[in-house]
Amino acid sequence: MNTDHNSTPVVTRFAPSPTGFMHIGGVRTALYAYLFAKKHKGTFILRIEDTDKNREVDGSITHIQESLKWLGLDWDFGPDSPGEFESCLQSDRLHIYKKYAEQLIAKGLAYPDPYTAEELATFRAEADAEKRPFLYRNHRPDTFKEWDGTQALRFKVPEVKRYTWHDEVRGELTAGEEMLDDVILIKADGYPTYNFAHIVDDLEMGVTHVMRGEEFISSTPKFLSIYDALEIPYPKLVTLPPIMGPDGKKKLSKRDGAKDLLEYRADGYLPEAMRNFLALVGWNPGGEQEMYRSSGEEQRLIEAFSIEKIQKSGGAFNEEKLLWMNKEYLKLQSADFQTQYFTEALPESFSEKPLYSEETLSKLAPVALERIHNKIEIRQAAEAGEYDWAFAAPKYEIGLLKWKNDESVANALPRLQKAILLLTEADFASPESIKSSLWAYAEEVGKGELLWPLRTCLSGQAQSPDPFTLSYVLGKSQTLSRIQTACDNIVE
Ligand code: GLU
């Protein structure tokens, strides 16, 4: 395999069409192009392929840029920073495509399409009726008129032959005559087609490695025939594997829950987690390591990345793994970050609760984050009442405090009274320090005998974190007051 990129500096590009949605597949293409360029200290270009004005969706260019920025894929040249390229928007580069089109006209390799839409439709219908593929070249006129820019400009494919080429991931590929046709280079509206524009731009921008999905393999002979006609070298072609749904059998679709990238942001996925996760969908570095952080001692993603380890076959989009990875990255965040993350995810109404404070939030956040994977789960847990104990003294039936081995809830009273004494002296710096002040007594009277009534009187819930964690989050005075209230209620 020839991936000798030491001699020429690597240049890659991500070339989305502004159609409004940042698919996970497109994002992964951008990620690989970015990683590969950065690994080789090369250049990563963001080029907007906006030549199909009917498909363009307002706001997409901003959306694409926001998405890539969020993921940390900073481009060297792009719509906002075209540098020497004049513009990274194809719609601004029409004169450049025209210049190359004129070279082909001069060589007798491009001609204006003389047919009306109706005539073409008739040719197509005839081919369909005879169950043969429609090939424009079968209708190529014998003599060409001069192109005045108002008709489509077609490529006169010089040679109809089988092409064999090298793909950096898939090795030798071949496709044949049936793919070669007199394709449109420039449409009647003056905009170039993808087939033509991307070749001109890749050449002009010095792109060395074209990374894209397998849907372009079948069209590659068309591209190669245009490179040949322009007498320009082929870039290295790097076909990325498709992203499959969780079962690994079908391509990922919206039905599998695939979302726009920025929806993942809204759901509380961290960009580092998303980047790490997506890198591993279709790239297999081997070995046990799964976490490739942006910094730290572990091997970083950029350094680890290589084309050699891109898989040929599809990579499954395993949402469970994404959840796991997000949780791992959440754990690595600073306490301040975790508090802010947790606070943002809580429903608005929580800010009106009596014990809502910076302090409660900062103590509760790491506890909550031990069990959840993203902001959606925080919101769900909050709505299910799982955090209510932290923000207001609970209301509960006193019978809840009865431990299963006790005859009556009254058995809990002396234990809770003793707990008040022990906790009054306790150090509330951490759940562990609280535990150490109660543990000997719990072993003496029975763990369930003490810890059940203690936990339930603090949380008011049959299920909750352990009483040491509850006490730590609540702080000493709130903890003691809740136990005292329980004792008062038992006595009554
Ligand atoms: N505009 C094309 C697309 O969005 C780009 C394909 C390519 O990378 O060459 O599919």
Coordinates of C-alpha atoms and ligand atoms in Angstrom, one line a residue:
M1 CA 0.0 0.0 0.0
N2 CA 1.4 3.4 -0.9
T3 CA 0.6 6.0 1.7
D4 CA 3.8 7.9 1.3
H5 CA 2.8 11.3 2.5
N6 CA 6.2 12.4 3.6
S7 CA 7.2 14.1 0.4
T8 CA 4.2 16.3 -0.3
P9 CA 2.4 18.0 2.6
V10 CA -0.9 16.3 3.3
V11 CA -4.0 18.3 2.3
T12 CA -7.5 17.0 3.1
R13 CA -10.9 18.5 2.8
F14 CA -14.4 18.1 4.1
A15 CA -16.8 19.1 1.3
P16 CA -20.4 19.1 2.5
S17 CA -23.4 20.3 0.6
P18 CA -25.4 22.8 2.6
T19 CA -28.6 20.8 2.8
G20 CA -29.3 21.4 6.5
F21 CA -28.5 18.4 8.4
M22 CA -25.1 17.2 9.8
H23 CA -25.3 13.5 9.5
I24 CA -23.1 11.4 11.7
G25 CA -21.6 9.8 8.6
G26 CA -20.6 13.2 7.3
V27 CA -19.2 14.2 10.6
R28 CA -17.1 11.1 10.8
T29 CA -15.7 11.9 7.3
A30 CA -14.8 15.3 8.5
L31 CA -13.2 13.9 11.6
Y32 CA -11.0 11.4 9.7
A33 CA -9.9 14.1 7.2
Y34 CA -9.1 16.4 10.1
L35 CA -7.2 13.7 12.1
F36 CA -5.2 12.6 9.1
A37 CA -4.2 16.1 8.1
K38 CA -3.2 17.0 11.7
K39 CA -1.3 13.8 12.2
H40 CA 0.9 14.7 9.2
K41 CA 1.1 18.4 10.1
G42 CA -0.9 19.1 6.9
T43 CA -3.9 21.3 6.0
F44 CA -7.6 20.6 6.5
I45 CA -10.0 22.5 4.3
L46 CA -13.7 23.1 4.8
R47 CA -15.2 23.5 1.3
I48 CA -18.9 24.2 0.8
E49 CA -20.4 22.4 -2.2
D50 CA -23.3 24.7 -2.9
T51 CA -23.9 24.2 -6.6
D52 CA -27.3 22.8 -6.3
K53 CA -29.4 25.8 -5.4
N54 CA -32.6 23.8 -5.2
R55 CA -31.3 21.6 -2.4
E56 CA -29.7 24.4 -0.4
V57 CA -31.2 25.1 3.0
D58 CA -30.8 28.5 4.6
G59 CA -28.5 28.6 7.6
S60 CA -26.8 25.3 6.7
I61 CA -23.4 26.9 6.2
T62 CA -23.4 28.4 9.7
H63 CA -24.8 25.1 11.0
I64 CA -21.9 23.1 9.4
Q65 CA -19.3 25.5 10.9
E66 CA -20.9 25.4 14.3
S67 CA -21.0 21.6 14.3
L68 CA -17.3 21.2 13.3
K69 CA -16.2 23.9 15.8
W70 CA -18.1 22.2 18.6
L71 CA -16.3 18.9 17.7
G72 CA -13.0 20.8 17.7
L73 CA -12.3 20.2 14.0
D74 CA -10.8 23.6 13.2
W75 CA -10.2 24.1 9.6
D76 CA -7.2 25.9 8.1
F77 CA -9.2 27.2 5.2
G78 CA -12.9 27.6 5.1
P79 CA -15.8 29.9 4.3
D80 CA -14.7 32.4 6.9
S81 CA -10.9 32.1 6.1
P82 CA -10.4 31.2 2.4
G83 CA -6.8 32.4 2.4
E84 CA -5.1 32.0 -0.9
F85 CA -8.2 30.1 -2.3
E86 CA -10.3 33.2 -2.9
S87 CA -13.4 31.4 -1.6
C88 CA -14.2 28.0 -0.1
L89 CA -17.8 28.3 -1.4
Q90 CA -18.2 26.7 -4.8
S91 CA -20.8 29.3 -5.8
D92 CA -18.1 31.9 -5.6
R93 CA -15.7 29.9 -7.8
L94 CA -17.7 29.7 -11.1
H95 CA -15.1 31.5 -13.1
I96 CA -12.5 28.8 -12.0
Y97 CA -14.7 25.9 -13.3
K98 CA -15.3 27.9 -16.5
K99 CA -11.6 28.2 -17.1
Y100 CA -11.1 24.4 -16.8
A101 CA -14.2 23.8 -18.9
E102 CA -12.7 26.0 -21.6
Q103 CA -9.6 23.9 -21.6
L104 CA -11.7 20.8 -22.3
I105 CA -13.6 22.7 -25.1
A106 CA -10.3 23.6 -26.7
K107 CA -9.3 20.0 -26.7
G108 CA -12.6 19.0 -28.3
L109 CA -13.6 17.2 -25.1
A110 CA -16.6 19.3 -24.1
Y111 CA -19.6 20.4 -26.0
P112 CA -23.0 22.2 -25.4
D113 CA -25.9 19.9 -25.0
P114 CA -28.2 20.5 -28.0
Y115 CA -31.3 18.8 -26.7
T116 CA -34.3 20.2 -25.0
A117 CA -35.5 18.6 -21.7
E118 CA -38.4 17.0 -23.6
E119 CA -36.0 15.4 -26.1
L120 CA -33.8 14.0 -23.3
A121 CA -36.9 12.7 -21.6
T122 CA -37.9 10.8 -24.7
F123 CA -34.4 9.2 -25.1
R124 CA -34.6 8.2 -21.5
A125 CA -38.0 6.7 -21.8
E126 CA -36.9 4.7 -24.9
A127 CA -34.0 3.3 -23.0
D128 CA -36.3 2.4 -20.1
A129 CA -38.8 0.7 -22.3
E130 CA -36.0 -1.4 -23.9
K131 CA -34.7 -2.1 -20.4
R132 CA -31.2 -0.8 -21.2
P133 CA -29.3 1.9 -19.2
F134 CA -29.7 5.3 -20.6
L135 CA -26.4 6.5 -22.0
Y136 CA -26.1 10.1 -23.2
R137 CA -23.1 9.2 -25.3
N138 CA -25.4 7.2 -27.6
H139 CA -27.0 10.5 -28.6
R140 CA -23.9 12.6 -28.9
P141 CA -24.2 15.0 -31.8
D142 CA -21.8 14.7 -34.7
T143 CA -20.8 18.3 -34.7
F144 CA -20.6 20.6 -31.7
K145 CA -21.9 24.2 -31.7
E146 CA -20.0 26.9 -29.8
W147 CA -21.0 27.0 -26.1
D148 CA -22.6 30.3 -25.1
G149 CA -23.1 29.4 -21.5
T150 CA -26.9 29.0 -21.8
Q151 CA -26.9 25.3 -22.4
A152 CA -25.5 22.6 -20.3
L153 CA -21.9 21.8 -21.1
R154 CA -21.2 18.1 -21.5
F155 CA -18.0 16.1 -21.3
K156 CA -17.1 14.1 -24.4
V157 CA -15.8 11.0 -22.7
P158 CA -12.7 10.3 -24.8
E159 CA -12.4 6.6 -24.2
V160 CA -15.0 4.1 -23.0
K161 CA -12.9 1.5 -21.1
R162 CA -12.7 -0.3 -17.8
Y163 CA -10.8 1.5 -15.1
T164 CA -8.8 0.0 -12.4
W165 CA -7.5 2.1 -9.6
H166 CA -5.9 2.0 -6.2
D167 CA -7.9 2.8 -3.1
E168 CA -5.9 3.5 0.1
V169 CA -8.4 1.4 2.1
R170 CA -9.9 -1.1 -0.3
G171 CA -6.9 -1.8 -2.5
E172 CA -7.4 -2.4 -6.1
L173 CA -10.9 -1.5 -7.4
T174 CA -12.4 -1.7 -10.8
A175 CA -15.5 -0.4 -12.6
G176 CA -16.4 -0.3 -16.1
E177 CA -17.7 1.1 -19.3
E178 CA -21.3 1.4 -18.2
M179 CA -20.3 4.2 -15.8
L180 CA -18.7 6.3 -18.5
D181 CA -20.8 8.8 -20.1
D182 CA -21.0 12.3 -21.4
V183 CA -21.8 13.7 -18.1
I184 CA -22.7 17.4 -17.5
L185 CA -19.8 19.5 -16.4
I186 CA -21.6 22.8 -16.2
K187 CA -25.4 23.1 -15.9
A188 CA -27.5 25.5 -18.0
D189 CA -27.8 27.6 -14.8
G190 CA -24.1 28.2 -14.9
Y191 CA -23.2 26.1 -11.9
P192 CA -20.9 23.1 -12.2
T193 CA -21.9 19.6 -11.3
Y194 CA -20.3 17.8 -8.4
N195 CA -18.5 15.5 -10.9
F196 CA -16.6 18.4 -12.3
A197 CA -16.4 20.9 -9.5
H198 CA -14.8 18.7 -6.9
I199 CA -12.1 17.7 -9.3
V200 CA -11.2 21.2 -10.2
D201 CA -11.3 22.3 -6.6
D202 CA -9.3 19.4 -5.3
L203 CA -6.6 20.2 -7.9
E204 CA -6.7 24.0 -7.2
M205 CA -6.6 23.5 -3.5
G206 CA -3.8 20.9 -3.6
V207 CA -5.8 18.1 -2.0
T208 CA -3.7 15.0 -1.7
H209 CA -6.1 12.6 -0.1
V210 CA -9.8 12.5 -1.0
M211 CA -11.7 10.8 1.9
R212 CA -15.3 10.0 1.3
G213 CA -18.0 7.3 1.5
E214 CA -18.3 4.2 -0.6
E215 CA -21.2 5.7 -2.5
F216 CA -18.6 7.4 -4.7
I217 CA -16.9 4.2 -5.8
S218 CA -19.2 3.5 -8.7
S219 CA -18.8 7.0 -10.1
T220 CA -15.0 6.9 -9.8
P221 CA -14.4 5.9 -13.5
K222 CA -16.3 9.1 -14.5
F223 CA -13.9 11.1 -12.2
L224 CA -10.9 9.4 -13.5
S225 CA -11.8 10.0 -17.1
I226 CA -12.1 13.7 -16.3
Y227 CA -8.7 13.8 -14.6
D228 CA -7.2 12.1 -17.6
A229 CA -8.9 14.6 -20.0
L230 CA -7.5 17.5 -18.0
E231 CA -4.2 15.7 -17.8
I232 CA -3.9 16.1 -14.1
P233 CA -2.8 13.5 -11.5
Y234 CA -5.3 11.6 -9.4
P235 CA -5.2 12.4 -5.7
K236 CA -5.1 9.4 -3.3
L237 CA -8.5 8.0 -3.0
V238 CA -9.6 6.9 0.5
T239 CA -12.9 5.2 0.8
L240 CA -14.4 5.2 4.3
P241 CA -16.6 2.4 5.5
P242 CA -20.3 3.0 5.9
I243 CA -21.8 3.5 9.3
M244 CA -24.1 0.7 10.2
G245 CA -27.0 0.6 12.6
P246 CA -26.6 -1.0 16.0
D247 CA -27.2 -4.5 14.5
G248 CA -24.3 -4.0 12.1
K249 CA -26.4 -5.2 9.2
K250 CA -28.1 -2.1 7.7
K251 CA -26.8 1.4 7.2
L252 CA -27.5 3.7 10.0
S253 CA -30.7 5.6 9.5
K254 CA -32.8 8.2 11.4
R255 CA -34.9 5.2 12.5
D256 CA -32.0 3.9 14.5
G257 CA -32.1 7.2 16.4
A258 CA -29.3 8.9 14.4
K259 CA -29.5 12.6 15.0
D260 CA -28.0 15.8 13.8
L261 CA -24.7 16.4 15.5
L262 CA -25.9 19.5 17.4
E263 CA -28.7 17.5 18.9
Y264 CA -26.1 15.3 20.6
R265 CA -24.7 18.5 22.0
A266 CA -28.1 19.5 23.3
D267 CA -28.5 16.0 24.8
G268 CA -25.3 16.5 26.8
Y269 CA -22.7 14.6 24.9
L270 CA -19.3 16.0 25.3
P271 CA -17.3 16.8 22.1
E272 CA -14.4 14.8 23.3
A273 CA -16.6 11.7 23.8
M274 CA -18.3 12.1 20.5
R275 CA -14.9 12.5 18.7
N276 CA -13.4 9.5 20.4
F277 CA -16.6 7.4 19.8
L278 CA -16.9 8.4 16.1
A279 CA -13.3 7.8 15.4
L280 CA -13.7 4.2 16.5
V281 CA -16.7 3.6 14.2
G282 CA -14.8 2.3 11.2
W283 CA -11.2 2.7 12.4
N284 CA -9.7 0.0 14.5
P285 CA -6.3 0.8 16.0
G286 CA -6.1 -2.7 17.6
G287 CA -5.2 -3.4 21.2
E288 CA -7.3 -2.7 24.3
Q289 CA -7.2 1.1 24.4
E290 CA -10.5 2.8 23.8
M291 CA -10.1 6.2 25.3
Y292 CA -8.1 8.5 23.1
R293 CA -8.1 11.8 24.9
S294 CA -7.1 15.2 23.5
S295 CA -4.5 15.6 26.2
G296 CA -3.0 13.6 28.9
E297 CA -0.6 10.7 29.1
E298 CA -2.6 8.3 27.0
Q299 CA -2.0 8.1 23.3
R300 CA -3.9 10.9 21.7
L301 CA -6.3 10.4 18.8
I302 CA -4.4 12.5 16.3
E303 CA -1.2 10.5 17.0
A304 CA -2.9 7.2 16.9
F305 CA -4.8 7.8 13.7
S306 CA -3.7 6.1 10.5
I307 CA -5.3 5.2 7.2
E308 CA -3.9 1.7 7.4
K309 CA -6.3 1.0 10.3
I310 CA -9.4 2.2 8.6
Q311 CA -11.7 -0.8 8.1
K312 CA -13.1 -1.9 4.8
S313 CA -16.4 -3.1 6.2
G314 CA -19.0 -1.0 7.9
G315 CA -18.6 0.1 11.5
A316 CA -21.6 -0.2 13.8
F317 CA -23.0 2.9 15.5
N318 CA -23.4 1.4 19.0
E319 CA -25.3 3.9 21.1
E320 CA -24.6 2.0 24.3
K321 CA -20.9 2.6 23.7
L322 CA -21.5 6.2 23.1
L323 CA -23.3 6.5 26.4
W324 CA -20.5 4.6 28.1
M325 CA -17.9 6.8 26.6
N326 CA -19.7 10.0 27.5
K327 CA -19.9 8.9 31.1
E328 CA -16.2 8.2 31.1
Y329 CA -15.5 11.7 29.8
L330 CA -17.9 13.2 32.3
K331 CA -15.9 11.6 35.1
L332 CA -12.8 13.3 33.9
Q333 CA -14.2 16.8 34.1
S334 CA -13.5 19.3 36.8
A335 CA -15.9 19.7 39.7
D336 CA -17.0 23.1 38.4
F337 CA -17.7 21.6 35.0
Q338 CA -19.8 18.8 36.5
T339 CA -21.8 21.2 38.6
Q340 CA -22.6 23.4 35.7
Y341 CA -23.4 20.4 33.5
F342 CA -25.8 19.0 36.1
T343 CA -27.4 22.4 36.8
E344 CA -28.0 23.1 33.1
A345 CA -29.8 19.7 32.8
L346 CA -32.2 20.2 35.7
P347 CA -35.7 21.4 34.8
E348 CA -36.2 25.1 35.4
S349 CA -38.6 24.5 38.2
F350 CA -35.9 23.2 40.5
S351 CA -34.5 26.7 41.0
E352 CA -37.6 27.5 43.1
K353 CA -37.1 24.7 45.5
P354 CA -36.1 25.7 49.1
L355 CA -32.7 24.1 49.3
Y356 CA -31.6 24.9 45.7
S357 CA -28.2 26.5 46.1
E358 CA -24.7 26.5 44.6
E359 CA -23.6 24.3 47.5
T360 CA -26.3 21.7 47.1
L361 CA -25.7 21.5 43.3
S362 CA -22.0 21.2 43.7
K363 CA -22.3 18.3 46.1
L364 CA -25.1 16.6 44.3
A365 CA -23.6 16.8 40.8
P366 CA -20.9 14.2 41.2
V367 CA -23.3 11.9 43.0
A368 CA -25.8 12.2 40.2
L369 CA -23.1 11.8 37.5
E370 CA -22.1 8.4 38.9
R371 CA -25.4 7.0 37.6
I372 CA -26.2 8.9 34.4
H373 CA -24.7 9.1 31.0
N374 CA -26.1 12.4 29.6
K375 CA -28.3 15.4 30.2
I376 CA -31.5 13.5 29.1
E377 CA -31.0 11.0 31.8
I378 CA -30.5 13.8 34.4
R379 CA -33.7 15.4 33.3
Q380 CA -35.6 12.1 33.4
A381 CA -34.3 11.3 36.9
A382 CA -35.2 14.8 38.1
E383 CA -38.7 14.5 36.7
A384 CA -39.1 11.1 38.3
G385 CA -38.3 12.8 41.7
E386 CA -34.9 11.2 42.2
Y387 CA -33.2 14.4 43.3
D388 CA -36.2 15.8 45.3
W389 CA -34.6 14.9 48.7
A390 CA -31.7 17.3 48.0
F391 CA -33.8 20.3 47.4
A392 CA -36.6 20.1 50.1
A393 CA -37.3 18.2 53.3
P394 CA -39.2 15.1 52.2
K395 CA -42.8 14.2 53.1
Y396 CA -43.3 10.6 53.8
E397 CA -45.4 8.1 55.8
I398 CA -43.6 7.3 59.0
G399 CA -44.1 3.6 58.3
L400 CA -41.5 3.9 55.6
L401 CA -38.8 4.0 58.3
K402 CA -39.7 0.5 59.6
W403 CA -36.8 -1.9 58.9
K404 CA -38.1 -5.3 57.7
N405 CA -36.7 -7.1 60.7
D406 CA -38.3 -4.7 63.2
E407 CA -41.7 -5.2 64.7
S408 CA -42.5 -1.6 64.8
V409 CA -41.1 1.7 63.5
A410 CA -40.7 2.6 67.2
N411 CA -37.6 0.3 67.2
A412 CA -35.8 2.8 65.1
L413 CA -36.2 5.6 67.6
P414 CA -33.2 4.9 69.9
R415 CA -31.0 4.2 66.9
L416 CA -31.8 7.5 65.3
Q417 CA -31.3 9.3 68.6
K418 CA -27.9 7.8 68.8
A419 CA -27.2 8.7 65.2
I420 CA -28.0 12.3 66.1
L421 CA -25.3 12.2 68.8
L422 CA -22.7 10.6 66.6
L423 CA -23.4 12.9 63.7
T424 CA -23.3 16.0 65.8
E425 CA -19.6 15.2 66.4
A426 CA -19.0 13.9 62.9
D427 CA -16.8 15.4 60.2
F428 CA -19.1 16.2 57.2
A429 CA -16.2 16.7 54.8
S430 CA -17.0 13.6 52.8
P431 CA -19.4 10.6 52.7
E432 CA -16.5 8.5 53.9
S433 CA -15.9 10.7 57.0
I434 CA -19.6 10.5 57.8
K435 CA -19.5 6.7 57.4
S436 CA -16.6 6.3 59.7
S437 CA -18.4 8.1 62.5
L438 CA -21.5 5.8 62.2
W439 CA -20.0 2.5 61.2
A440 CA -19.0 0.9 64.5
Y441 CA -22.5 1.7 65.9
A442 CA -24.1 0.2 62.7
E443 CA -22.2 -3.0 63.2
E444 CA -23.2 -3.1 66.8
V445 CA -27.0 -2.7 66.3
G446 CA -27.2 -4.2 62.8
K447 CA -26.6 -2.4 59.5
G448 CA -30.1 -2.5 58.2
E449 CA -31.4 -1.6 61.7
L450 CA -29.6 1.7 61.6
L451 CA -29.1 2.5 58.0
W452 CA -32.6 1.8 56.7
P453 CA -34.4 4.3 58.9
L454 CA -31.6 6.7 58.6
R455 CA -31.6 6.7 54.9
T456 CA -35.4 6.8 54.5
C457 CA -35.8 9.7 56.9
L458 CA -33.2 11.6 55.0
S459 CA -34.6 10.9 51.5
G460 CA -38.2 10.1 52.1
Q461 CA -37.8 7.4 49.4
A462 CA -37.5 3.6 49.5
Q463 CA -34.7 4.0 47.0
S464 CA -32.0 6.6 47.1
P465 CA -28.3 6.9 47.6
D466 CA -26.8 5.6 50.8
P467 CA -27.3 7.6 54.0
F468 CA -23.6 8.8 54.1
T469 CA -23.9 10.3 50.7
L470 CA -27.3 11.9 51.5
S471 CA -25.9 13.4 54.7
Y472 CA -22.9 14.8 52.9
V473 CA -25.0 16.5 50.2
L474 CA -27.5 17.8 52.8
G475 CA -24.9 19.1 55.2
K476 CA -24.9 18.8 59.0
S477 CA -27.8 21.0 60.0
Q478 CA -30.2 19.7 57.4
T479 CA -29.2 16.1 58.2
L480 CA -29.7 16.5 61.9
S481 CA -33.0 18.4 61.5
R482 CA -34.4 15.6 59.2
I483 CA -33.5 12.9 61.7
Q484 CA -35.0 15.0 64.6
T485 CA -38.2 15.4 62.6
A486 CA -38.3 11.6 62.1
C487 CA -37.8 11.0 65.8
D488 CA -40.5 13.5 66.7
N489 CA -42.9 11.8 64.3
I490 CA -42.1 8.3 65.7
V491 CA -42.8 9.5 69.2
E492 CA -46.2 11.1 68.3
Ligands
GLU1 N1 -20.5 17.4 -1.6 C1 -20.3 15.9 -1.6 C2 -21.2 15.3 -0.5 O1 -21.7 16.0 0.3 C3 -18.8 15.7 -1.2 C4 -18.3 14.4 -1.6 C5 -16.8 14.4 -1.6 O2 -16.2 14.4 -0.5 O3 -16.1 14.5 -2.6 O4 -21.5 14.2 -0.6

